[in-house]
CSV table of C-alpha atoms and ligand atoms in Angstrom, one decimal:
chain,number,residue,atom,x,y,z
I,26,UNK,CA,0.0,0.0,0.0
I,27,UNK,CA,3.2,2.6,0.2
I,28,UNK,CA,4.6,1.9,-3.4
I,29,UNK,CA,4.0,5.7,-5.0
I,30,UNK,CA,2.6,7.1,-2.2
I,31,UNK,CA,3.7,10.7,-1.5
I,32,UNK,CA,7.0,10.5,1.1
I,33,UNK,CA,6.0,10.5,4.2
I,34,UNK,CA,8.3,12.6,7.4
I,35,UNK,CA,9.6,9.9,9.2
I,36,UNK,CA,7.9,8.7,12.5
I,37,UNK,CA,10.7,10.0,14.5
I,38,UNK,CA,11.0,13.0,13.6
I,39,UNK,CA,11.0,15.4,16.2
I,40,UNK,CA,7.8,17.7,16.6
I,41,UNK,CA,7.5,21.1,17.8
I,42,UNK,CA,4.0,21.2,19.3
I,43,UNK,CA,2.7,21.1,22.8
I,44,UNK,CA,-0.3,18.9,22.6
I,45,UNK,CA,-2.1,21.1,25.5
I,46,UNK,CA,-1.7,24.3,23.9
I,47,UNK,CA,-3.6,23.6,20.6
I,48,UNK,CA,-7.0,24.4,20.7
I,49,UNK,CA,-9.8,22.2,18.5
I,50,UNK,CA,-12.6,23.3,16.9
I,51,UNK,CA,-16.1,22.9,18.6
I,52,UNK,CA,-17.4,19.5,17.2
I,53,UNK,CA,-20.5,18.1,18.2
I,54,UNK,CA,-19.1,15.2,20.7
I,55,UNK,CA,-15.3,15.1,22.4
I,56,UNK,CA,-12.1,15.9,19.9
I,57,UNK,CA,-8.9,14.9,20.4
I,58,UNK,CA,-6.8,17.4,18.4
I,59,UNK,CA,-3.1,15.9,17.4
I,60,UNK,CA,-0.2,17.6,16.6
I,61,UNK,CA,0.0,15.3,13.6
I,62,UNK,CA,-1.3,12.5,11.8
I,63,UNK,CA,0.9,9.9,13.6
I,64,UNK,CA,-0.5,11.1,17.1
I,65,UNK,CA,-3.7,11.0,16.1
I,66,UNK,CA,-3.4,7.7,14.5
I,67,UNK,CA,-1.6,6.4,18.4
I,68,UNK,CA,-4.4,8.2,20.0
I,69,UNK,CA,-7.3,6.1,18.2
I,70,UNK,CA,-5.3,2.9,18.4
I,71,UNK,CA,-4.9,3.5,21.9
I,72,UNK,CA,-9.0,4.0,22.1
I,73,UNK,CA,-9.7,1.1,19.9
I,74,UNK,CA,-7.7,-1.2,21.8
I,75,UNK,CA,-9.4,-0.1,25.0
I,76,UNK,CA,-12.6,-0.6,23.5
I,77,UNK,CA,-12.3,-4.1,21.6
I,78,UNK,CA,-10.7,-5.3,24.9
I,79,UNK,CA,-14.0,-4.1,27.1
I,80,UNK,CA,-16.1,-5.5,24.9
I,81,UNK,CA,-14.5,-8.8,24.1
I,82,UNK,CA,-14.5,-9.3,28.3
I,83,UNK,CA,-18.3,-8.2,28.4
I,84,UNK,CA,-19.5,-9.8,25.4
I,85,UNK,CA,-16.9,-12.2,24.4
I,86,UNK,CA,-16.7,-10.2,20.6
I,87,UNK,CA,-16.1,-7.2,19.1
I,88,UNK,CA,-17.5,-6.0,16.1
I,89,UNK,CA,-15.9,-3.6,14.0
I,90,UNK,CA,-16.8,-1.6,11.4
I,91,UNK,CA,-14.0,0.7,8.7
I,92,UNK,CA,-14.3,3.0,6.4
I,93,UNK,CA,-12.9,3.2,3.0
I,94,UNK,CA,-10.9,6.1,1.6
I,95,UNK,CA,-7.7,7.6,1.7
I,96,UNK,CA,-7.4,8.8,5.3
I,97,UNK,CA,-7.1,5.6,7.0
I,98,UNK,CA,-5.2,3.5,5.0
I,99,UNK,CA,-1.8,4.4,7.2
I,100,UNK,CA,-3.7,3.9,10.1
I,101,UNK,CA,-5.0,0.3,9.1
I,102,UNK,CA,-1.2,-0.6,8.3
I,103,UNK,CA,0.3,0.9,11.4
I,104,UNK,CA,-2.5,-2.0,13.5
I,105,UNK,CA,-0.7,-4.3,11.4
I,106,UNK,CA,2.8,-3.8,12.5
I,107,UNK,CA,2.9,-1.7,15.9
I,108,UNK,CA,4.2,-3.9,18.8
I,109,UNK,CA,1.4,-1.8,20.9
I,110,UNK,CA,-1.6,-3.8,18.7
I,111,UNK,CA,-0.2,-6.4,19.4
I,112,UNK,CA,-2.8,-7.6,22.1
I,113,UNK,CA,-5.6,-6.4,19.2
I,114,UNK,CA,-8.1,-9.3,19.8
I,115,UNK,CA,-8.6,-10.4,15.8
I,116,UNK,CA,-9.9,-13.8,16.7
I,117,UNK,CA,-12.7,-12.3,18.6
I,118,UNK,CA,-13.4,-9.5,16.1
I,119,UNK,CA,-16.5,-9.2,13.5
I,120,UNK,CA,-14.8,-6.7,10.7
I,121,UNK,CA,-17.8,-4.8,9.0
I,122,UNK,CA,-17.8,-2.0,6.5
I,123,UNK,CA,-19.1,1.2,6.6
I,124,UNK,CA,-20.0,1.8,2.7
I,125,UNK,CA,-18.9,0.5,-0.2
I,126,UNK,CA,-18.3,1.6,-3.8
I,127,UNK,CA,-20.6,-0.3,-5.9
I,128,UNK,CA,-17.7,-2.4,-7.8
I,129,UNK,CA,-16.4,-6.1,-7.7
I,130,UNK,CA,-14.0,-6.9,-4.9
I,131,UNK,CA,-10.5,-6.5,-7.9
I,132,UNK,CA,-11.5,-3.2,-8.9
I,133,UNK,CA,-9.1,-0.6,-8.4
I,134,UNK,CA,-12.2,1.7,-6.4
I,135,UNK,CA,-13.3,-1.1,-4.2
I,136,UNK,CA,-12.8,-0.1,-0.6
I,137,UNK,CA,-13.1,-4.1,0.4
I,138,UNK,CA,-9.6,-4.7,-1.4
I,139,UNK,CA,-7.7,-2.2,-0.1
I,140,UNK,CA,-8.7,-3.0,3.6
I,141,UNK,CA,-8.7,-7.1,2.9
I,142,UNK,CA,-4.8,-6.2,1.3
I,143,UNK,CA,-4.0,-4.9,4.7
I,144,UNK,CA,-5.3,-6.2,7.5
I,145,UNK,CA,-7.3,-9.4,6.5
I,146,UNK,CA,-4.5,-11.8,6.4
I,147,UNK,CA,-2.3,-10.6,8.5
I,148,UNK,CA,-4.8,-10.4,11.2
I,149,UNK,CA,-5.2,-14.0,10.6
I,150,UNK,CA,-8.9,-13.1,11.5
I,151,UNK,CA,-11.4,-16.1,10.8
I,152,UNK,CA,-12.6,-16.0,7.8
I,153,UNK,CA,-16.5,-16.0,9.0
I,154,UNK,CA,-16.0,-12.9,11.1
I,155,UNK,CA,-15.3,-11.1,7.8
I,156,UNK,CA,-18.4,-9.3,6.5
I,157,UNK,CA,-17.3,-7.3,3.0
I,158,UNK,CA,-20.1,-5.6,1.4
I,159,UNK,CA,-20.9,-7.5,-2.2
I,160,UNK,CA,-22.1,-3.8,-3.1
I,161,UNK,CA,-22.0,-5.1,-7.1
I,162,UNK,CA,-25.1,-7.6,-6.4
I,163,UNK,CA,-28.5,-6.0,-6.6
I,164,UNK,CA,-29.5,-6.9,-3.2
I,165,UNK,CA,-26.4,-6.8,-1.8
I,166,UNK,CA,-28.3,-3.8,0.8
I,167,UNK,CA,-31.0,-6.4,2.1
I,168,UNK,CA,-28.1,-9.2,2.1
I,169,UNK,CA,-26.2,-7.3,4.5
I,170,UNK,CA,-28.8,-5.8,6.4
I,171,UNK,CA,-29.6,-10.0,7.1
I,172,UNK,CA,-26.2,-10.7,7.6
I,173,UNK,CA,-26.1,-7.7,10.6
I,174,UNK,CA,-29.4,-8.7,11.9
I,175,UNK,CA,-28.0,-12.4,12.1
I,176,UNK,CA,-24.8,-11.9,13.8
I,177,UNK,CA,-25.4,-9.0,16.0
I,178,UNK,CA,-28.5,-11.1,16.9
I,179,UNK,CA,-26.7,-13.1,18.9
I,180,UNK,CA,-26.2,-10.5,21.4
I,181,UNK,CA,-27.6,-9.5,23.9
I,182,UNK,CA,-31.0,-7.0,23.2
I,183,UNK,CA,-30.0,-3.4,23.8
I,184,UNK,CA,-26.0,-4.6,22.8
I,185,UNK,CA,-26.8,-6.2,19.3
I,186,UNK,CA,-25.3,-2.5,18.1
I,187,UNK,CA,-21.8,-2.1,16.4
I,188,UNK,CA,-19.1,-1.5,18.8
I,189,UNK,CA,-16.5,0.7,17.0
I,190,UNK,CA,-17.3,2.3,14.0
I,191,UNK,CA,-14.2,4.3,12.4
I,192,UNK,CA,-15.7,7.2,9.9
I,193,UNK,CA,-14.0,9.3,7.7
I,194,UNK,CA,-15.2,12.7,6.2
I,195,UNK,CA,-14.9,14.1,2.7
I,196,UNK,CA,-13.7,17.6,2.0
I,197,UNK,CA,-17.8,18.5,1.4
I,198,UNK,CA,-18.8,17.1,4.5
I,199,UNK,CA,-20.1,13.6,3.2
I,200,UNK,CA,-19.1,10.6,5.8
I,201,UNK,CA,-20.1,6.8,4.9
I,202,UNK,CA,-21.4,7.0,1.5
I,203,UNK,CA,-24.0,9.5,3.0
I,204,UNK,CA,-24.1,12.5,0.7
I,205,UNK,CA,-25.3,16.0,0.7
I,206,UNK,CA,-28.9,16.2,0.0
I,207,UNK,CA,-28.5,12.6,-0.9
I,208,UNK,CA,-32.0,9.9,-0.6
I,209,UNK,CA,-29.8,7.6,2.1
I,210,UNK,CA,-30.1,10.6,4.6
I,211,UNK,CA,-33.9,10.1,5.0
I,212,UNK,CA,-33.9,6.2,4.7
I,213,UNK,CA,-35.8,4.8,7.5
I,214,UNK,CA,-36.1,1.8,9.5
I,215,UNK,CA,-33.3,0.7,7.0
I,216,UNK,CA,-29.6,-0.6,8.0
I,217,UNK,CA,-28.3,-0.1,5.0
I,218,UNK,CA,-29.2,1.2,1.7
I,219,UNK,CA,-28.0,1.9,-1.9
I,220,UNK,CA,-26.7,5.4,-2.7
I,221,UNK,CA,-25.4,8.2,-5.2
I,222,UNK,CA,-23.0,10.9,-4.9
I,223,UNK,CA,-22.2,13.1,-8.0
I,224,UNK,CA,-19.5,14.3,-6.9
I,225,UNK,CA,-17.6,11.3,-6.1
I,226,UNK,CA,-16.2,8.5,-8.4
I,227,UNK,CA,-18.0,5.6,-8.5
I,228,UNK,CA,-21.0,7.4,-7.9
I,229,UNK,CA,-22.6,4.3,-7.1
I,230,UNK,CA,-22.4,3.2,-3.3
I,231,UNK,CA,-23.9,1.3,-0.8
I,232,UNK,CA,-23.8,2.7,2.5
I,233,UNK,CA,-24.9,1.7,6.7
I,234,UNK,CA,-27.5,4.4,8.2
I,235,UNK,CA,-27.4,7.2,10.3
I,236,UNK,CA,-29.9,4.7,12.2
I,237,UNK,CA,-27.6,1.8,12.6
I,238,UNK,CA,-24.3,3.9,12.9
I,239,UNK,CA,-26.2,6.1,15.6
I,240,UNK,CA,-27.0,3.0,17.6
I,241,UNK,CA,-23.3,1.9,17.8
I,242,UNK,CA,-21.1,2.4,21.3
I,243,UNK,CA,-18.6,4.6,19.9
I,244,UNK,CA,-18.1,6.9,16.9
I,245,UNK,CA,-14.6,7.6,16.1
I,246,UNK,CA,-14.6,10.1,12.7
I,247,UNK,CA,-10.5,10.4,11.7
I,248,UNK,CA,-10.2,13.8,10.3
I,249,UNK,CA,-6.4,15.1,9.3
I,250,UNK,CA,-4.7,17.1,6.9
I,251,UNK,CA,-5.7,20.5,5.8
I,252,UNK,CA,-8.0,19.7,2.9
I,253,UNK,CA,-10.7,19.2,5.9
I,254,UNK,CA,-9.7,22.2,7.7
I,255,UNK,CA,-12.7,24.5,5.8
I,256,UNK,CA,-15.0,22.5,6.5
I,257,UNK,CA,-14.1,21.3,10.4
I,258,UNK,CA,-14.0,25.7,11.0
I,259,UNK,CA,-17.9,25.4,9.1
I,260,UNK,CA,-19.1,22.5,11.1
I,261,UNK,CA,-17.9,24.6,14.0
I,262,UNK,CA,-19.7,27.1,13.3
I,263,UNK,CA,-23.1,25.4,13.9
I,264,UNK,CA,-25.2,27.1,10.9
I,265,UNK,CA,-25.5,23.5,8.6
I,266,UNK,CA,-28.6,20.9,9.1
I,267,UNK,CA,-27.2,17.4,8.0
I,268,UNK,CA,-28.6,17.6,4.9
I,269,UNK,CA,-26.4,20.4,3.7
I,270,UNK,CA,-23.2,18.9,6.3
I,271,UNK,CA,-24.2,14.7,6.1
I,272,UNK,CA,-21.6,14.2,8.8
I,273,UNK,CA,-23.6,16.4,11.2
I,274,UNK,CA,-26.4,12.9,11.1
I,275,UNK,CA,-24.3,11.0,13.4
I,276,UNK,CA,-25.0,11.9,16.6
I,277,UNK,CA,-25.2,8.5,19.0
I,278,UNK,CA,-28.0,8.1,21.1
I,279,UNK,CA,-26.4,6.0,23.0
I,280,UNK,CA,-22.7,5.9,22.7
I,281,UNK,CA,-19.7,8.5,22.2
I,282,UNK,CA,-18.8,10.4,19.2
I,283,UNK,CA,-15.1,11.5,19.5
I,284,UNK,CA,-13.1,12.7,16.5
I,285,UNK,CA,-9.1,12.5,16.2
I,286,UNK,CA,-8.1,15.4,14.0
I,287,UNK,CA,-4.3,16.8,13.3
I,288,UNK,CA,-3.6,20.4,13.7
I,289,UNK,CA,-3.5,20.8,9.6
I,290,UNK,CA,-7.4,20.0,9.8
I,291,UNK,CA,-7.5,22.7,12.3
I,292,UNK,CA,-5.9,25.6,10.2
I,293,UNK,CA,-9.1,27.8,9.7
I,294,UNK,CA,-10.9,27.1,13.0
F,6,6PG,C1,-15.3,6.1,1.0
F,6,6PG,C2,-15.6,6.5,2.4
F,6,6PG,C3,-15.8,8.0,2.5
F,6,6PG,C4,-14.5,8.6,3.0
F,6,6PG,C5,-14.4,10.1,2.7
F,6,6PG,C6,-13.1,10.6,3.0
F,6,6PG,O1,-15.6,5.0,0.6
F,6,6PG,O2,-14.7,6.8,0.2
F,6,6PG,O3,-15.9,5.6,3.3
F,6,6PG,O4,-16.8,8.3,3.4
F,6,6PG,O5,-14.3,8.3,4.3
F,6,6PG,O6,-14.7,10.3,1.3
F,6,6PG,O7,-12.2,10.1,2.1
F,6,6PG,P1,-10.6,10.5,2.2
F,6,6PG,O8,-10.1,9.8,3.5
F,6,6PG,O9,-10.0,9.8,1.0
F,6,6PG,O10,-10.5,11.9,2.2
């Protein structure tokens, strides 16, 4: 996943920031603001590994569930490889997605490949705990809305829910595949639906809810670099509805929405 990528600073390199004295923009929920993407990518490991390990003693499973993208990609790699993740409980964990781009599994575009290149078989994670979203069948929406209904049945009522749902946000505010003034934002009493974004290539998506990614235990959008910053300083501004702003849908009703931003995302806030 790092051939051609754009160089990177090296991890070690020194940083001149004082975590305390940076100040993050007023997001709905908590925000932890990083002095760069590699802090911000330790501070959600550390939360996900706190979280998986709860629920895996509570529950006995975890269920997980990534977004595609560009943003994450590092972060996906770096639970691969840090000693820290070490303890990550794979066999215990249900790996959803988030939304898919409606295209087979070898497609350049398809957010399954990426994410199965990286962490599926190194996690050595059993193969039926592995829920990719076949978003290039017709009624791949209904298919996985059964295959969440039948897993997460198993728990406990009031904890059939998704445990850890990592989001991402484009520059126009979209998160999931959930689009501005897009027909998924009003989709009811659905888990997850079919959508279009016409500003985004494929256009063609399938996408989970606000309603099921609102019911999970804990949000965590991943927001850096300083193509987000103009729209982080808008959101913070509180004048969008979530048609306009999607990402301003997910509000848990039950749960905790925290955001891990870098101080380039903060620029204009
Ligand atoms: C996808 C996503 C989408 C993504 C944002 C941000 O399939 O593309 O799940 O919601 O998180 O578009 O994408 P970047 O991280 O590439 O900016």
């Amino acid at each position: 996943m790092t051939d051609g990528s754009a160089p990177q600073p090296e991890r070690s390199e020194p940083y001149a920031f004082d975590e305390s004295t940076l100040s993050a923009p007023a997001l709905p929920g908590k925000v932890h603001l990083s002095a760069n993407k590699f802090d911000a990518y330790d501070a959600l490991m550390a939360d996900l590994l706190m979280h998986s390990a709860q629920c895996v003693r509570q529950f006995g499973d975890f269920h997980l569930a990534l977004s595609g993208g560009s943003t994450p990609m590092p972060f996906y790699e770096q639970l691969m490889t840090d000693p820290r993740a070490r303890s990550f409980p794979w066999a215990r964990t249900h790996l959803w997605m988030v939304d898919e781009r409606c295209v087979p599994f070898d497609h350049e575009k398809s957010n399954w490949r990426q994410i199965e290149e990286i962490l599926v078989e190194a996690s050595g994670i059993p193969k039926d705990q592995i829920h990719p979203m076949r978003a290039y069948l017709p009624d791949a929406d209904t298919r996985y809305e059964k295959e969440l209904r039948d897993t997460l049945g198993w728990r406990e009522r009031g904890h059939d829910r998704l445990d850890f749902v990592l989001l991402g946000m484009g520059d126009e505010g979209h998160t999931a595949s959930l689009f501005p003034h897009s027909a998924a934002q009003d989709a009811q009493d659905r888990l997850v639906v079919f959508n279009r974004g016409s500003t985004v290539v494929p256009p063609d998506r399938l996408t989970m809810t606000y309603g099921l990614l609102n019911a999970s235990r804990f949000i965590a959008p991943l927001v850096l670099g300083a193509g987000k910053a103009a729209m982080l300083a808008r959101i913070a501004k509180k004048i969008d509805d979530f048609h306009e702003v999607p990402i301003l849908g997910i509000a848990p009703l039950a749960g905790e929405l925290k955001w891990f931003i870098d101080q380039a995302a903060c620029a204009s806030a």
